[in-house]
């Protein structure tokens, strides 16, 4: 209450504390396991993702005279069509790409989050492939995308979103204790590189891809983990409901 923390922020602190206490117990500094009985629940947050027309607005905005913003846009769009994290995408090398006998391009990667790397194979959609074709390979520059920090990427991405006209407001609701907190922001101010991963998950579901297939591409360990990235737009809910009952 003193710090006016949101509930999910407090939950994150408790989760870290439980990990620390568990580690301390293994080292013999703490013999009690009572802390394990303390239940922590995250509140479901609104999942922000771009509708296809909003993503198209970013794809189609003219950034020919703004090369830095153009590169950021390409990185974000490539993430949105492959479902991968910023950390993996920025480290994509041309040697990670290979084609099968039908000419379909694949990205073979080992996701680097956590301490248990896992192999993921990502088929490259035509929209993502067109971005790869835009950048030429040289031995001096083995990475597809020019190096940029995630912080700067997120700053530039908001500029791209504003130029693309994503000015419609979004209301985000959270709680601090039982106190309801509302934040109203234009959509472009909410753009981050991680939203691209949510774009892929939510738009893939809307396009009929099964959750099992999506987790194979995104590298989520199970469907429950992936669900925090998932949201279904009300237009999709309406169309599927009326189609089912017509």
PDB file of C-alpha atoms in Angstrom, residues 11-239:
ATOM      1  CA  UNK A  11       3.245 -11.415  -6.994  1.00  0.00           C
ATOM      2  CA  UNK A  12       6.488 -11.270  -8.976  1.00  0.00           C
ATOM      3  CA  UNK A  13       8.399 -10.251  -5.834  1.00  0.00           C
ATOM      4  CA  UNK A  14       6.852 -13.113  -3.853  1.00  0.00           C
ATOM      5  CA  UNK A  15       7.749 -15.597  -6.593  1.00  0.00           C
ATOM      6  CA  UNK A  16      11.382 -14.446  -6.522  1.00  0.00           C
ATOM      7  CA  UNK A  17      11.404 -14.634  -2.727  1.00  0.00           C
ATOM      8  CA  UNK A  18      10.114 -18.228  -2.795  1.00  0.00           C
ATOM      9  CA  UNK A  19      12.875 -19.211  -5.216  1.00  0.00           C
ATOM     10  CA  UNK A  20      15.435 -17.570  -2.915  1.00  0.00           C
ATOM     11  CA  UNK A  21      14.082 -19.317   0.183  1.00  0.00           C
ATOM     12  CA  UNK A  22      14.100 -22.663  -1.612  1.00  0.00           C
ATOM     13  CA  UNK A  23      17.744 -22.100  -2.605  1.00  0.00           C
ATOM     14  CA  UNK A  24      18.611 -21.111   0.999  1.00  0.00           C
ATOM     15  CA  UNK A  25      16.991 -24.285   2.315  1.00  0.00           C
ATOM     16  CA  UNK A  26      19.012 -26.477  -0.042  1.00  0.00           C
ATOM     17  CA  UNK A  27      22.197 -24.861   1.268  1.00  0.00           C
ATOM     18  CA  UNK A  28      21.144 -25.500   4.867  1.00  0.00           C
ATOM     19  CA  UNK A  29      20.512 -21.878   5.834  1.00  0.00           C
ATOM     20  CA  UNK A  30      16.816 -22.457   6.364  1.00  0.00           C
ATOM     21  CA  UNK A  31      15.121 -25.645   7.554  1.00  0.00           C
ATOM     22  CA  UNK A  32      11.513 -24.506   7.246  1.00  0.00           C
ATOM     23  CA  UNK A  33       9.399 -25.279   4.205  1.00  0.00           C
ATOM     24  CA  UNK A  34       6.338 -23.345   5.399  1.00  0.00           C
ATOM     25  CA  UNK A  35       6.861 -20.754   2.668  1.00  0.00           C
ATOM     26  CA  UNK A  36       5.937 -23.354   0.046  1.00  0.00           C
ATOM     27  CA  UNK A  37       2.361 -23.343   1.346  1.00  0.00           C
ATOM     28  CA  UNK A  38       2.017 -19.635   0.561  1.00  0.00           C
ATOM     29  CA  UNK A  39      -0.093 -19.545  -2.591  1.00  0.00           C
ATOM     30  CA  UNK A  40       0.522 -16.869  -5.179  1.00  0.00           C
ATOM     31  CA  UNK A  41      -1.836 -16.125  -8.025  1.00  0.00           C
ATOM     32  CA  UNK A  42      -1.223 -13.763 -10.864  1.00  0.00           C
ATOM     33  CA  UNK A  43      -4.174 -11.720 -12.041  1.00  0.00           C
ATOM     34  CA  UNK A  44      -5.006 -12.123 -15.706  1.00  0.00           C
ATOM     35  CA  UNK A  45      -3.826  -9.050 -17.557  1.00  0.00           C
ATOM     36  CA  UNK A  46      -5.257  -7.618 -20.725  1.00  0.00           C
ATOM     37  CA  UNK A  47      -3.220  -9.065 -23.588  1.00  0.00           C
ATOM     38  CA  UNK A  48      -2.313  -6.362 -26.067  1.00  0.00           C
ATOM     39  CA  UNK A  49      -1.730  -7.373 -29.655  1.00  0.00           C
ATOM     40  CA  UNK A  50      -2.192  -5.775 -33.053  1.00  0.00           C
ATOM     41  CA  UNK A  51      -5.099  -6.622 -35.299  1.00  0.00           C
ATOM     42  CA  UNK A  52      -4.064  -7.545 -38.844  1.00  0.00           C
ATOM     43  CA  UNK A  53      -5.122  -4.136 -40.197  1.00  0.00           C
ATOM     44  CA  UNK A  54      -3.020  -2.433 -37.494  1.00  0.00           C
ATOM     45  CA  UNK A  55      -0.025  -4.611 -38.326  1.00  0.00           C
ATOM     46  CA  UNK A  56      -0.579  -3.791 -42.011  1.00  0.00           C
ATOM     47  CA  UNK A  57      -0.506  -0.085 -41.133  1.00  0.00           C
ATOM     48  CA  UNK A  58       2.990  -0.570 -39.719  1.00  0.00           C
ATOM     49  CA  UNK A  59       4.028  -2.657 -42.744  1.00  0.00           C
ATOM     50  CA  UNK A  60       2.778  -0.060 -45.225  1.00  0.00           C
ATOM     51  CA  UNK A  61       3.955   3.196 -43.613  1.00  0.00           C
ATOM     52  CA  UNK A  62       6.581   4.893 -45.789  1.00  0.00           C
ATOM     53  CA  UNK A  63       9.894   4.932 -43.928  1.00  0.00           C
ATOM     54  CA  UNK A  64      12.155   5.128 -46.988  1.00  0.00           C
ATOM     55  CA  UNK A  65      13.726   8.362 -45.719  1.00  0.00           C
ATOM     56  CA  UNK A  66      14.110   7.049 -42.165  1.00  0.00           C
ATOM     57  CA  UNK A  67      16.460   4.031 -42.418  1.00  0.00           C
ATOM     58  CA  UNK A  68      16.795   3.537 -38.642  1.00  0.00           C
ATOM     59  CA  UNK A  69      13.022   3.375 -38.203  1.00  0.00           C
ATOM     60  CA  UNK A  70      12.744   1.190 -41.295  1.00  0.00           C
ATOM     61  CA  UNK A  71      15.087  -1.389 -39.756  1.00  0.00           C
ATOM     62  CA  UNK A  72      13.152  -1.363 -36.486  1.00  0.00           C
ATOM     63  CA  UNK A  73       9.879  -1.838 -38.407  1.00  0.00           C
ATOM     64  CA  UNK A  74      11.365  -4.798 -40.314  1.00  0.00           C
ATOM     65  CA  UNK A  75      12.576  -6.416 -37.087  1.00  0.00           C
ATOM     66  CA  UNK A  76       9.146  -6.027 -35.446  1.00  0.00           C
ATOM     67  CA  UNK A  77       7.282  -7.349 -38.500  1.00  0.00           C
ATOM     68  CA  UNK A  78       9.676 -10.297 -38.818  1.00  0.00           C
ATOM     69  CA  UNK A  79       9.012 -11.161 -35.165  1.00  0.00           C
ATOM     70  CA  UNK A  80       5.259 -10.880 -35.753  1.00  0.00           C
ATOM     71  CA  UNK A  81       5.431 -13.438 -38.566  1.00  0.00           C
ATOM     72  CA  UNK A  82       7.812 -15.866 -36.822  1.00  0.00           C
ATOM     73  CA  UNK A  83       6.698 -15.618 -33.169  1.00  0.00           C
ATOM     74  CA  UNK A  84      10.222 -15.329 -31.775  1.00  0.00           C
ATOM     75  CA  UNK A  85      11.614 -13.168 -28.974  1.00  0.00           C
ATOM     76  CA  UNK A  86      13.695 -10.070 -29.600  1.00  0.00           C
ATOM     77  CA  UNK A  87      16.796 -11.740 -28.108  1.00  0.00           C
ATOM     78  CA  UNK A  88      16.599 -14.623 -30.598  1.00  0.00           C
ATOM     79  CA  UNK A  89      15.646 -12.505 -33.602  1.00  0.00           C
ATOM     80  CA  UNK A  90      18.397  -9.923 -33.172  1.00  0.00           C
ATOM     81  CA  UNK A  91      20.896 -12.817 -33.102  1.00  0.00           C
ATOM     82  CA  UNK A  92      19.550 -14.438 -36.283  1.00  0.00           C
ATOM     83  CA  UNK A  93      22.380 -15.298 -38.674  1.00  0.00           C
ATOM     84  CA  UNK A  94      22.110 -16.165 -42.338  1.00  0.00           C
ATOM     85  CA  UNK A  95      23.741 -19.504 -41.508  1.00  0.00           C
ATOM     86  CA  UNK A  96      20.705 -20.321 -39.317  1.00  0.00           C
ATOM     87  CA  UNK A  97      18.519 -20.408 -42.426  1.00  0.00           C
ATOM     88  CA  UNK A  98      18.115 -23.383 -44.726  1.00  0.00           C
ATOM     89  CA  UNK A  99      15.676 -24.429 -47.437  1.00  0.00           C
ATOM     90  CA  UNK A 100      14.048 -27.802 -47.967  1.00  0.00           C
ATOM     91  CA  UNK A 101      13.645 -29.514 -51.343  1.00  0.00           C
ATOM     92  CA  UNK A 102      10.433 -27.570 -52.008  1.00  0.00           C
ATOM     93  CA  UNK A 103      12.256 -24.284 -51.519  1.00  0.00           C
ATOM     94  CA  UNK A 104      10.548 -23.457 -48.210  1.00  0.00           C
ATOM     95  CA  UNK A 105      12.896 -21.539 -45.949  1.00  0.00           C
ATOM     96  CA  UNK A 106      13.348 -22.618 -42.319  1.00  0.00           C
ATOM     97  CA  UNK A 107      14.970 -20.944 -39.336  1.00  0.00           C
ATOM     98  CA  UNK A 108      16.788 -23.425 -37.109  1.00  0.00           C
ATOM     99  CA  UNK A 109      17.501 -21.888 -33.727  1.00  0.00           C
ATOM    100  CA  UNK A 110      18.246 -22.701 -30.148  1.00  0.00           C
ATOM    101  CA  UNK A 111      16.189 -20.365 -27.985  1.00  0.00           C
ATOM    102  CA  UNK A 112      18.504 -18.744 -25.466  1.00  0.00           C
ATOM    103  CA  UNK A 113      16.070 -17.828 -22.684  1.00  0.00           C
ATOM    104  CA  UNK A 114      16.750 -19.654 -19.422  1.00  0.00           C
ATOM    105  CA  UNK A 115      19.418 -22.282 -18.850  1.00  0.00           C
ATOM    106  CA  UNK A 116      17.873 -25.059 -20.926  1.00  0.00           C
ATOM    107  CA  UNK A 117      18.243 -24.156 -24.614  1.00  0.00           C
ATOM    108  CA  UNK A 118      15.833 -25.964 -26.878  1.00  0.00           C
ATOM    109  CA  UNK A 119      15.826 -26.460 -30.608  1.00  0.00           C
ATOM    110  CA  UNK A 120      13.001 -24.826 -32.545  1.00  0.00           C
ATOM    111  CA  UNK A 121      12.321 -24.989 -36.274  1.00  0.00           C
ATOM    112  CA  UNK A 122      10.386 -22.044 -37.701  1.00  0.00           C
ATOM    113  CA  UNK A 123       8.968 -22.172 -41.246  1.00  0.00           C
ATOM    114  CA  UNK A 124       9.459 -18.724 -42.792  1.00  0.00           C
ATOM    115  CA  UNK A 125       6.256 -17.166 -44.125  1.00  0.00           C
ATOM    116  CA  UNK A 126       6.468 -15.185 -47.406  1.00  0.00           C
ATOM    117  CA  UNK A 127       6.082 -11.838 -45.603  1.00  0.00           C
ATOM    118  CA  UNK A 128       9.038 -12.644 -43.341  1.00  0.00           C
ATOM    119  CA  UNK A 129      11.072 -13.998 -46.256  1.00  0.00           C
ATOM    120  CA  UNK A 130      10.637 -10.728 -48.150  1.00  0.00           C
ATOM    121  CA  UNK A 131      12.324  -8.957 -45.226  1.00  0.00           C
ATOM    122  CA  UNK A 132      15.259 -11.390 -45.351  1.00  0.00           C
ATOM    123  CA  UNK A 133      15.665 -10.693 -49.062  1.00  0.00           C
ATOM    124  CA  UNK A 134      15.951  -6.990 -48.303  1.00  0.00           C
ATOM    125  CA  UNK A 135      19.271  -7.414 -46.495  1.00  0.00           C
ATOM    126  CA  UNK A 136      22.367  -8.768 -48.234  1.00  0.00           C
ATOM    127  CA  UNK A 137      24.661 -11.292 -46.617  1.00  0.00           C
ATOM    128  CA  UNK A 138      28.345 -10.500 -46.178  1.00  0.00           C
ATOM    129  CA  UNK A 139      30.965 -12.303 -44.118  1.00  0.00           C
ATOM    130  CA  UNK A 140      31.633  -9.026 -42.304  1.00  0.00           C
ATOM    131  CA  UNK A 141      27.975  -8.828 -41.289  1.00  0.00           C
ATOM    132  CA  UNK A 142      26.773 -12.350 -40.442  1.00  0.00           C
ATOM    133  CA  UNK A 143      23.649 -11.141 -38.597  1.00  0.00           C
ATOM    134  CA  UNK A 144      20.499 -10.398 -40.578  1.00  0.00           C
ATOM    135  CA  UNK A 145      19.485  -7.389 -38.490  1.00  0.00           C
ATOM    136  CA  UNK A 146      21.700  -4.500 -37.462  1.00  0.00           C
ATOM    137  CA  UNK A 147      22.589  -4.534 -33.773  1.00  0.00           C
ATOM    138  CA  UNK A 148      20.243  -2.529 -31.540  1.00  0.00           C
ATOM    139  CA  UNK A 149      19.310  -2.747 -27.862  1.00  0.00           C
ATOM    140  CA  UNK A 150      15.809  -3.775 -26.843  1.00  0.00           C
ATOM    141  CA  UNK A 151      15.372  -0.450 -25.024  1.00  0.00           C
ATOM    142  CA  UNK A 152      16.173   1.595 -28.141  1.00  0.00           C
ATOM    143  CA  UNK A 153      14.080  -0.757 -30.263  1.00  0.00           C
ATOM    144  CA  UNK A 154      11.047  -0.043 -28.071  1.00  0.00           C
ATOM    145  CA  UNK A 155      11.640   3.726 -28.235  1.00  0.00           C
ATOM    146  CA  UNK A 156      11.888   3.726 -32.034  1.00  0.00           C
ATOM    147  CA  UNK A 157       8.920   1.378 -32.343  1.00  0.00           C
ATOM    148  CA  UNK A 158       6.641   3.938 -30.699  1.00  0.00           C
ATOM    149  CA  UNK A 159       7.717   6.502 -33.307  1.00  0.00           C
ATOM    150  CA  UNK A 160       6.954   3.998 -36.075  1.00  0.00           C
ATOM    151  CA  UNK A 161       3.522   3.336 -34.569  1.00  0.00           C
ATOM    152  CA  UNK A 162       2.698   7.032 -34.411  1.00  0.00           C
ATOM    153  CA  UNK A 163       3.748   7.529 -38.046  1.00  0.00           C
ATOM    154  CA  UNK A 164       1.587   4.527 -38.955  1.00  0.00           C
ATOM    155  CA  UNK A 165      -1.427   6.261 -37.393  1.00  0.00           C
ATOM    156  CA  UNK A 166      -1.963   3.909 -34.436  1.00  0.00           C
ATOM    157  CA  UNK A 167      -3.424   6.704 -32.327  1.00  0.00           C
ATOM    158  CA  UNK A 168      -6.577   4.948 -31.101  1.00  0.00           C
ATOM    159  CA  UNK A 169      -6.703   4.822 -27.311  1.00  0.00           C
ATOM    160  CA  UNK A 170      -6.489   1.655 -25.228  1.00  0.00           C
ATOM    161  CA  UNK A 171      -7.640   1.330 -21.619  1.00  0.00           C
ATOM    162  CA  UNK A 172      -5.542  -0.934 -19.409  1.00  0.00           C
ATOM    163  CA  UNK A 173      -7.006  -2.080 -16.091  1.00  0.00           C
ATOM    164  CA  UNK A 174      -5.004  -3.382 -13.146  1.00  0.00           C
ATOM    165  CA  UNK A 175      -5.426  -3.565  -9.376  1.00  0.00           C
ATOM    166  CA  UNK A 176      -3.464  -2.485  -6.341  1.00  0.00           C
ATOM    167  CA  UNK A 177      -5.105  -4.486  -3.578  1.00  0.00           C
ATOM    168  CA  UNK A 178      -8.791  -3.950  -4.338  1.00  0.00           C
ATOM    169  CA  UNK A 179      -8.216  -0.540  -5.865  1.00  0.00           C
ATOM    170  CA  UNK A 180      -8.935  -0.462  -9.587  1.00  0.00           C
ATOM    171  CA  UNK A 181      -6.345   1.414 -11.651  1.00  0.00           C
ATOM    172  CA  UNK A 182      -6.978   2.532 -15.206  1.00  0.00           C
ATOM    173  CA  UNK A 183      -4.374   3.699 -17.700  1.00  0.00           C
ATOM    174  CA  UNK A 184      -5.486   5.241 -20.991  1.00  0.00           C
ATOM    175  CA  UNK A 185      -2.826   5.475 -23.691  1.00  0.00           C
ATOM    176  CA  UNK A 186      -2.723   5.721 -27.499  1.00  0.00           C
ATOM    177  CA  UNK A 187      -1.853   2.366 -29.030  1.00  0.00           C
ATOM    178  CA  UNK A 188       1.497   3.488 -30.439  1.00  0.00           C
ATOM    179  CA  UNK A 189       2.782   4.285 -26.934  1.00  0.00           C
ATOM    180  CA  UNK A 190       2.114   0.674 -25.899  1.00  0.00           C
ATOM    181  CA  UNK A 191       4.160  -0.906 -28.688  1.00  0.00           C
ATOM    182  CA  UNK A 192       7.077  -3.069 -27.580  1.00  0.00           C
ATOM    183  CA  UNK A 193       9.165  -5.727 -29.284  1.00  0.00           C
ATOM    184  CA  UNK A 194       7.494  -8.397 -27.135  1.00  0.00           C
ATOM    185  CA  UNK A 195       4.072  -7.447 -28.512  1.00  0.00           C
ATOM    186  CA  UNK A 196       5.221  -9.022 -31.783  1.00  0.00           C
ATOM    187  CA  UNK A 197       5.245 -12.446 -30.103  1.00  0.00           C
ATOM    188  CA  UNK A 198       1.673 -11.869 -28.910  1.00  0.00           C
ATOM    189  CA  UNK A 199       0.740 -10.751 -32.440  1.00  0.00           C
ATOM    190  CA  UNK A 200       1.904 -14.086 -33.796  1.00  0.00           C
ATOM    191  CA  UNK A 201       0.104 -16.196 -31.182  1.00  0.00           C
ATOM    192  CA  UNK A 202      -3.235 -14.349 -31.291  1.00  0.00           C
ATOM    193  CA  UNK A 203      -3.375 -13.878 -35.074  1.00  0.00           C
ATOM    194  CA  UNK A 204      -2.380 -17.512 -35.643  1.00  0.00           C
ATOM    195  CA  UNK A 205      -5.269 -18.665 -33.428  1.00  0.00           C
ATOM    196  CA  UNK A 206      -7.654 -16.380 -35.318  1.00  0.00           C
ATOM    197  CA  UNK A 207      -6.376 -17.817 -38.612  1.00  0.00           C
ATOM    198  CA  UNK A 208      -7.179 -21.352 -37.442  1.00  0.00           C
ATOM    199  CA  UNK A 209      -3.767 -22.636 -36.351  1.00  0.00           C
ATOM    200  CA  UNK A 210      -4.005 -25.112 -33.476  1.00  0.00           C
ATOM    201  CA  UNK A 211      -2.399 -24.195 -30.114  1.00  0.00           C
ATOM    202  CA  UNK A 212      -0.253 -27.346 -30.315  1.00  0.00           C
ATOM    203  CA  UNK A 213       1.288 -26.201 -33.599  1.00  0.00           C
ATOM    204  CA  UNK A 214       1.829 -22.669 -32.303  1.00  0.00           C
ATOM    205  CA  UNK A 215       3.756 -23.900 -29.250  1.00  0.00           C
ATOM    206  CA  UNK A 216       6.045 -25.907 -31.544  1.00  0.00           C
ATOM    207  CA  UNK A 217       6.926 -22.688 -33.386  1.00  0.00           C
ATOM    208  CA  UNK A 218       7.143 -20.320 -30.426  1.00  0.00           C
ATOM    209  CA  UNK A 219       8.968 -22.821 -28.223  1.00  0.00           C
ATOM    210  CA  UNK A 220       6.571 -22.572 -25.273  1.00  0.00           C
ATOM    211  CA  UNK A 221       6.864 -25.613 -23.042  1.00  0.00           C
ATOM    212  CA  UNK A 222       3.097 -26.147 -22.927  1.00  0.00           C
ATOM    213  CA  UNK A 223      -0.156 -24.531 -23.986  1.00  0.00           C
ATOM    214  CA  UNK A 224      -0.821 -23.107 -20.508  1.00  0.00           C
ATOM    215  CA  UNK A 225       2.390 -21.091 -20.681  1.00  0.00           C
ATOM    216  CA  UNK A 226       1.418 -19.762 -24.091  1.00  0.00           C
ATOM    217  CA  UNK A 227      -2.032 -18.598 -22.983  1.00  0.00           C
ATOM    218  CA  UNK A 228      -0.668 -15.455 -21.322  1.00  0.00           C
ATOM    219  CA  UNK A 229       0.250 -14.301 -24.838  1.00  0.00           C
ATOM    220  CA  UNK A 230      -3.180 -15.078 -26.226  1.00  0.00           C
ATOM    221  CA  UNK A 231      -6.173 -12.831 -26.716  1.00  0.00           C
ATOM    222  CA  UNK A 232      -9.151 -13.152 -29.038  1.00  0.00           C
ATOM    223  CA  UNK A 233     -10.495  -9.900 -30.453  1.00  0.00           C
ATOM    224  CA  UNK A 234     -14.189  -9.194 -29.949  1.00  0.00           C
ATOM    225  CA  UNK A 235     -14.763  -9.100 -33.730  1.00  0.00           C
ATOM    226  CA  UNK A 236     -13.486 -12.669 -33.984  1.00  0.00           C
ATOM    227  CA  UNK A 237     -15.617 -13.757 -31.035  1.00  0.00           C
ATOM    228  CA  UNK A 238     -18.681 -12.225 -32.694  1.00  0.00           C
ATOM    229  CA  UNK A 239     -18.068 -13.737 -36.137  1.00  0.00           C
TER     230      UNK A 239
END
